[in-house]
Amino acid sequence: MTKLSVNINKIATLRNARGGNVPDLLKVATDIQRFGGQGITIHPRPDERHIRYQDARDLKPIVYTEFNIEGNPQHNFIDLVLECQPTQVTLVPDAIGAITSSAGWDTVKNQAYLTEMIQEFQRHNIRTSIFVDPRLDMIEGAKKTGTDRIELYTEAFAHQYSLGNRSAIEPYIAAAELANELQLGINAGHDLSLDNIQFFKQNISGLLEVSIGHALISESLYLGLENVVNMYLQKLK
């Protein structure tokens, strides 16, 4: 079964809109785990417009499943990850001020840099994953960095799938096949939803984990958080 890690950035966005503690981020993370979620993902950005660095520290003692911290490995982020010691760190090449992630790493051009960052986290027994596009050269480059896993950037698939283009899965199948051959663990995320997750899961061999936030929280407004978490778990079997 592919694990479901729930990204709670949107809960923090809603909380920050009013300046108080409603909704309570820590309670939501606790409830997601109680409902069956197998991980909690956060993606703090330098401006802390949703997840704050202190949230990562506060979440650490209550996340008993898998704690995944995503972000661009700049100095403050590196320090935060080493302090919090999550299960996994996912390196994402976000530009400062980016609304959301828009591309994977160029693992060839950034190979030396990524290798250095990955070795630093692995020295502290933190599993590493790097965000990549479904390109074979990027998968091969990822292997050379020494990373434990890759996270396939699934926006292109999700968009095309919504238009009825099922062939959009093909680059991801090829990328997963190569990753499996290279013994790289496979995660995936970005715009995965109840509409497309089962098709994606059924076609991607060796898919270990998906990280889902925006769609899951949006769907929960209509269907309820506990119900939606369990709907994902059923589709990921």
mmCIF file of C-alpha atoms in Angstrom:
data_model
loop_
_atom_site.group_PDB
_atom_site.id
_atom_site.type_symbol
_atom_site.label_atom_id
_atom_site.label_comp_id
_atom_site.label_asym_id
_atom_site.label_seq_id
_atom_site.Cartn_x
_atom_site.Cartn_y
_atom_site.Cartn_z
ATOM 1 C CA MET A 1 0.000 0.000 0.000
ATOM 2 C CA THR A 2 1.236 3.473 -0.867
ATOM 3 C CA LYS A 3 1.460 5.729 2.177
ATOM 4 C CA LEU A 4 -0.585 8.921 2.390
ATOM 5 C CA SER A 5 1.227 11.937 3.835
ATOM 6 C CA VAL A 6 -1.077 14.919 4.248
ATOM 7 C CA ASN A 7 0.342 18.376 3.576
ATOM 8 C CA ILE A 8 -1.210 20.776 6.107
ATOM 9 C CA ASN A 9 0.044 24.047 4.625
ATOM 10 C CA LYS A 10 -3.512 25.096 3.708
ATOM 11 C CA ILE A 11 -4.621 24.673 7.324
ATOM 12 C CA ALA A 12 -1.882 27.114 8.321
ATOM 13 C CA THR A 13 -2.955 29.526 5.562
ATOM 14 C CA LEU A 14 -6.493 29.561 6.938
ATOM 15 C CA ARG A 15 -5.248 30.040 10.504
ATOM 16 C CA ASN A 16 -2.938 32.883 9.543
ATOM 17 C CA ALA A 17 -5.743 34.736 7.752
ATOM 18 C CA ARG A 18 -7.234 35.715 11.129
ATOM 19 C CA GLY A 19 -4.075 35.865 13.225
ATOM 20 C CA GLY A 20 -5.276 33.477 15.931
ATOM 21 C CA ASN A 21 -5.129 29.723 16.362
ATOM 22 C CA VAL A 22 -8.258 28.656 14.497
ATOM 23 C CA PRO A 23 -8.049 26.137 12.968
ATOM 24 C CA ASP A 24 -5.609 24.568 15.414
ATOM 25 C CA LEU A 25 -2.787 23.172 13.280
ATOM 26 C CA LEU A 26 -1.603 20.729 15.925
ATOM 27 C CA LYS A 27 -5.089 19.337 16.477
ATOM 28 C CA VAL A 28 -5.583 18.899 12.740
ATOM 29 C CA ALA A 29 -2.277 16.999 12.463
ATOM 30 C CA THR A 30 -3.272 14.812 15.398
ATOM 31 C CA ASP A 31 -6.708 14.149 13.896
ATOM 32 C CA ILE A 32 -5.291 13.287 10.456
ATOM 33 C CA GLN A 33 -3.135 10.618 12.059
ATOM 34 C CA ARG A 34 -6.060 9.367 14.128
ATOM 35 C CA PHE A 35 -8.154 9.134 10.949
ATOM 36 C CA GLY A 36 -5.509 6.873 9.383
ATOM 37 C CA GLY A 37 -3.151 9.303 7.640
ATOM 38 C CA GLN A 38 0.335 7.811 7.547
ATOM 39 C CA GLY A 39 2.338 11.000 7.534
ATOM 40 C CA ILE A 40 2.289 14.768 7.959
ATOM 41 C CA THR A 41 3.999 17.021 5.425
ATOM 42 C CA ILE A 42 4.820 20.693 5.836
ATOM 43 C CA HIS A 43 6.507 23.076 3.425
ATOM 44 C CA PRO A 44 7.731 26.180 5.255
ATOM 45 C CA ARG A 45 8.788 29.043 3.024
ATOM 46 C CA PRO A 46 11.090 31.930 3.939
ATOM 47 C CA ASP A 47 8.197 34.411 4.347
ATOM 48 C CA GLU A 48 6.313 31.947 6.618
ATOM 49 C CA ARG A 49 3.082 32.872 4.862
ATOM 50 C CA HIS A 50 1.507 29.555 5.837
ATOM 51 C CA ILE A 51 3.624 27.107 7.848
ATOM 52 C CA ARG A 52 5.842 28.936 10.312
ATOM 53 C CA TYR A 53 9.196 27.620 11.428
ATOM 54 C CA GLN A 54 7.832 27.368 14.957
ATOM 55 C CA ASP A 55 5.055 25.109 13.642
ATOM 56 C CA ALA A 56 7.704 22.580 12.635
ATOM 57 C CA ARG A 57 9.106 22.615 16.145
ATOM 58 C CA ASP A 58 5.633 22.305 17.696
ATOM 59 C CA LEU A 59 4.639 19.444 15.377
ATOM 60 C CA LYS A 60 7.723 17.351 16.083
ATOM 61 C CA PRO A 61 6.514 15.818 19.389
ATOM 62 C CA ILE A 62 2.979 15.062 18.134
ATOM 63 C CA VAL A 63 3.738 13.496 14.737
ATOM 64 C CA TYR A 64 4.085 9.795 15.502
ATOM 65 C CA THR A 65 3.688 8.556 11.919
ATOM 66 C CA GLU A 66 6.106 10.084 9.387
ATOM 67 C CA PHE A 67 7.152 13.715 9.521
ATOM 68 C CA ASN A 68 8.158 15.143 6.138
ATOM 69 C CA ILE A 69 9.567 18.667 5.846
ATOM 70 C CA GLU A 70 9.799 20.076 2.304
ATOM 71 C CA GLY A 71 11.654 23.124 1.114
ATOM 72 C CA ASN A 72 14.581 24.784 -0.587
ATOM 73 C CA PRO A 73 17.740 23.927 1.380
ATOM 74 C CA GLN A 74 18.795 27.420 2.305
ATOM 75 C CA HIS A 75 20.559 28.089 5.600
ATOM 76 C CA ASN A 76 17.502 28.659 7.814
ATOM 77 C CA PHE A 77 15.756 25.628 6.326
ATOM 78 C CA ILE A 78 18.775 23.390 6.864
ATOM 79 C CA ASP A 79 19.034 24.519 10.480
ATOM 80 C CA LEU A 80 15.319 23.869 11.037
ATOM 81 C CA VAL A 81 15.467 20.356 9.593
ATOM 82 C CA LEU A 82 18.523 19.417 11.624
ATOM 83 C CA GLU A 83 16.822 20.747 14.746
ATOM 84 C CA CYS A 84 13.517 18.941 14.163
ATOM 85 C CA GLN A 85 14.975 15.668 12.885
ATOM 86 C CA PRO A 86 11.990 14.654 10.713
ATOM 87 C CA THR A 87 11.622 11.215 9.170
ATOM 88 C CA GLN A 88 12.221 12.701 5.731
ATOM 89 C CA VAL A 89 13.382 15.929 4.151
ATOM 90 C CA THR A 90 12.220 16.671 0.604
ATOM 91 C CA LEU A 91 14.354 19.170 -1.283
ATOM 92 C CA VAL A 92 12.343 21.451 -3.581
ATOM 93 C CA PRO A 93 13.856 24.190 -5.807
ATOM 94 C CA ASP A 94 11.377 26.913 -4.860
ATOM 95 C CA ALA A 95 12.118 30.477 -5.834
ATOM 96 C CA ILE A 96 11.570 32.993 -3.042
ATOM 97 C CA GLY A 97 7.995 34.259 -3.286
ATOM 98 C CA ALA A 98 6.771 31.362 -5.423
ATOM 99 C CA ILE A 99 3.069 30.673 -4.942
ATOM 100 C CA THR A 100 3.652 26.937 -5.215
ATOM 101 C CA SER A 101 6.224 24.525 -6.583
ATOM 102 C CA SER A 102 6.560 24.799 -10.351
ATOM 103 C CA ALA A 103 9.416 22.483 -11.386
ATOM 104 C CA GLY A 104 11.732 19.768 -10.229
ATOM 105 C CA TRP A 105 15.478 20.030 -9.731
ATOM 106 C CA ASP A 106 17.905 19.985 -12.599
ATOM 107 C CA THR A 107 19.808 17.138 -11.004
ATOM 108 C CA VAL A 108 22.615 17.375 -13.549
ATOM 109 C CA LYS A 109 23.372 21.074 -13.187
ATOM 110 C CA ASN A 110 22.865 20.999 -9.401
ATOM 111 C CA GLN A 111 24.450 17.605 -8.766
ATOM 112 C CA ALA A 112 27.333 18.805 -6.574
ATOM 113 C CA TYR A 113 25.077 21.067 -4.506
ATOM 114 C CA LEU A 114 22.410 18.404 -4.005
ATOM 115 C CA THR A 115 25.025 15.799 -3.110
ATOM 116 C CA GLU A 116 26.405 18.080 -0.401
ATOM 117 C CA MET A 117 22.960 18.798 1.039
ATOM 118 C CA ILE A 118 21.891 15.158 0.943
ATOM 119 C CA GLN A 119 25.051 13.994 2.696
ATOM 120 C CA GLU A 120 24.483 16.550 5.450
ATOM 121 C CA PHE A 121 20.965 15.292 6.165
ATOM 122 C CA GLN A 122 21.925 11.639 5.858
ATOM 123 C CA ARG A 123 24.695 12.165 8.408
ATOM 124 C CA HIS A 124 21.873 12.960 10.829
ATOM 125 C CA ASN A 125 19.882 9.854 9.828
ATOM 126 C CA ILE A 126 17.223 11.845 7.964
ATOM 127 C CA ARG A 127 15.838 10.150 4.865
ATOM 128 C CA THR A 128 16.249 12.345 1.783
ATOM 129 C CA SER A 129 14.040 12.884 -1.242
ATOM 130 C CA ILE A 130 14.418 15.336 -4.120
ATOM 131 C CA PHE A 131 11.651 16.814 -6.250
ATOM 132 C CA VAL A 132 12.110 15.887 -9.918
ATOM 133 C CA ASP A 133 10.318 16.083 -13.237
ATOM 134 C CA PRO A 134 9.587 12.726 -14.950
ATOM 135 C CA ARG A 135 12.636 12.832 -17.206
ATOM 136 C CA LEU A 136 15.053 9.946 -17.436
ATOM 137 C CA ASP A 137 18.129 12.194 -17.357
ATOM 138 C CA MET A 138 16.840 13.807 -14.162
ATOM 139 C CA ILE A 139 16.268 10.396 -12.578
ATOM 140 C CA GLU A 140 19.797 9.318 -13.509
ATOM 141 C CA GLY A 141 21.138 12.581 -12.112
ATOM 142 C CA ALA A 142 19.193 12.040 -8.888
ATOM 143 C CA LYS A 143 20.817 8.639 -8.434
ATOM 144 C CA LYS A 144 24.255 10.240 -8.632
ATOM 145 C CA THR A 145 23.454 12.615 -5.775
ATOM 146 C CA GLY A 146 23.042 9.713 -3.349
ATOM 147 C CA THR A 147 19.447 10.576 -2.452
ATOM 148 C CA ASP A 148 17.277 7.889 -0.872
ATOM 149 C CA ARG A 149 14.172 8.788 -2.850
ATOM 150 C CA ILE A 150 12.767 11.010 -5.539
ATOM 151 C CA GLU A 151 9.409 12.789 -5.511
ATOM 152 C CA LEU A 152 7.842 12.878 -8.957
ATOM 153 C CA TYR A 153 6.353 16.287 -9.734
ATOM 154 C CA THR A 154 2.852 15.394 -10.916
ATOM 155 C CA GLU A 155 1.309 18.711 -12.009
ATOM 156 C CA ALA A 156 1.633 17.918 -15.731
ATOM 157 C CA PHE A 157 -0.030 14.541 -15.261
ATOM 158 C CA ALA A 158 -2.869 15.985 -13.173
ATOM 159 C CA HIS A 159 -3.604 18.753 -15.667
ATOM 160 C CA GLN A 160 -3.641 16.467 -18.681
ATOM 161 C CA TYR A 161 -5.651 13.805 -16.860
ATOM 162 C CA SER A 162 -8.336 16.403 -16.119
ATOM 163 C CA LEU A 163 -8.550 16.998 -19.889
ATOM 164 C CA GLY A 164 -9.031 13.292 -20.541
ATOM 165 C CA ASN A 165 -5.473 12.607 -21.680
ATOM 166 C CA ARG A 166 -4.609 9.305 -20.016
ATOM 167 C CA SER A 167 -1.356 9.051 -21.967
ATOM 168 C CA ALA A 168 0.056 11.774 -19.712
ATOM 169 C CA ILE A 169 0.969 8.972 -17.320
ATOM 170 C CA GLU A 170 3.547 7.531 -19.736
ATOM 171 C CA PRO A 171 6.567 9.690 -18.763
ATOM 172 C CA TYR A 172 5.860 8.853 -15.125
ATOM 173 C CA ILE A 173 5.733 5.118 -15.844
ATOM 174 C CA ALA A 174 9.104 5.334 -17.602
ATOM 175 C CA ALA A 175 10.581 7.447 -14.790
ATOM 176 C CA ALA A 176 9.353 4.993 -12.158
ATOM 177 C CA GLU A 177 10.709 2.002 -14.061
ATOM 178 C CA LEU A 178 14.144 3.610 -14.187
ATOM 179 C CA ALA A 179 13.995 4.651 -10.535
ATOM 180 C CA ASN A 180 13.154 1.092 -9.568
ATOM 181 C CA GLU A 181 16.080 -0.215 -11.617
ATOM 182 C CA LEU A 182 18.366 2.271 -9.884
ATOM 183 C CA GLN A 183 16.938 1.339 -6.463
ATOM 184 C CA LEU A 184 15.611 4.814 -5.791
ATOM 185 C CA GLY A 185 12.499 5.042 -3.634
ATOM 186 C CA ILE A 186 9.563 6.754 -5.337
ATOM 187 C CA ASN A 187 7.301 9.415 -3.845
ATOM 188 C CA ALA A 188 4.936 11.685 -5.765
ATOM 189 C CA GLY A 189 3.035 14.896 -5.267
ATOM 190 C CA HIS A 190 1.431 18.063 -6.647
ATOM 191 C CA ASP A 191 -2.193 18.345 -7.772
ATOM 192 C CA LEU A 192 -2.979 14.722 -7.017
ATOM 193 C CA SER A 193 -6.633 14.400 -6.011
ATOM 194 C CA LEU A 194 -9.461 11.955 -5.432
ATOM 195 C CA ASP A 195 -10.167 12.135 -9.174
ATOM 196 C CA ASN A 196 -6.733 11.016 -10.359
ATOM 197 C CA ILE A 197 -4.932 9.286 -7.485
ATOM 198 C CA GLN A 198 -6.155 5.759 -8.140
ATOM 199 C CA PHE A 199 -5.187 5.849 -11.810
ATOM 200 C CA PHE A 200 -1.754 7.217 -10.913
ATOM 201 C CA LYS A 201 -1.186 4.624 -8.193
ATOM 202 C CA GLN A 202 -2.254 1.732 -10.428
ATOM 203 C CA ASN A 203 0.249 2.716 -13.116
ATOM 204 C CA ILE A 204 3.309 3.608 -11.050
ATOM 205 C CA SER A 205 5.237 0.566 -9.891
ATOM 206 C CA GLY A 206 6.926 0.882 -6.511
ATOM 207 C CA LEU A 207 5.116 4.052 -5.428
ATOM 208 C CA LEU A 208 5.967 4.377 -1.730
ATOM 209 C CA GLU A 209 4.319 7.628 -0.702
ATOM 210 C CA VAL A 210 2.175 10.479 -1.966
ATOM 211 C CA SER A 211 2.061 13.921 -0.412
ATOM 212 C CA ILE A 212 -1.299 15.622 -0.907
ATOM 213 C CA GLY A 213 -2.443 18.941 0.484
ATOM 214 C CA HIS A 214 -4.393 21.447 -1.591
ATOM 215 C CA ALA A 215 -6.847 19.000 -3.150
ATOM 216 C CA LEU A 216 -7.340 16.967 0.024
ATOM 217 C CA ILE A 217 -8.112 20.001 2.180
ATOM 218 C CA SER A 218 -10.384 21.457 -0.512
ATOM 219 C CA GLU A 219 -12.274 18.175 -0.872
ATOM 220 C CA SER A 220 -12.646 18.048 2.899
ATOM 221 C CA LEU A 221 -14.660 21.268 2.869
ATOM 222 C CA TYR A 222 -17.442 19.306 1.167
ATOM 223 C CA LEU A 223 -16.905 15.767 2.374
ATOM 224 C CA GLY A 224 -15.253 16.106 5.776
ATOM 225 C CA LEU A 225 -11.619 15.526 6.708
ATOM 226 C CA GLU A 226 -11.970 12.058 8.201
ATOM 227 C CA ASN A 227 -14.029 10.846 5.258
ATOM 228 C CA VAL A 228 -11.596 12.232 2.675
ATOM 229 C CA VAL A 229 -8.507 10.780 4.386
ATOM 230 C CA ASN A 230 -10.141 7.364 4.316
ATOM 231 C CA MET A 231 -11.228 7.782 0.694
ATOM 232 C CA TYR A 232 -7.584 8.350 -0.258
ATOM 233 C CA LEU A 233 -6.466 5.365 1.791
ATOM 234 C CA GLN A 234 -8.933 3.152 -0.072
ATOM 235 C CA LYS A 235 -7.722 4.372 -3.455
ATOM 236 C CA LEU A 236 -4.080 3.858 -2.501
ATOM 237 C CA LYS A 237 -4.478 0.182 -1.573
#
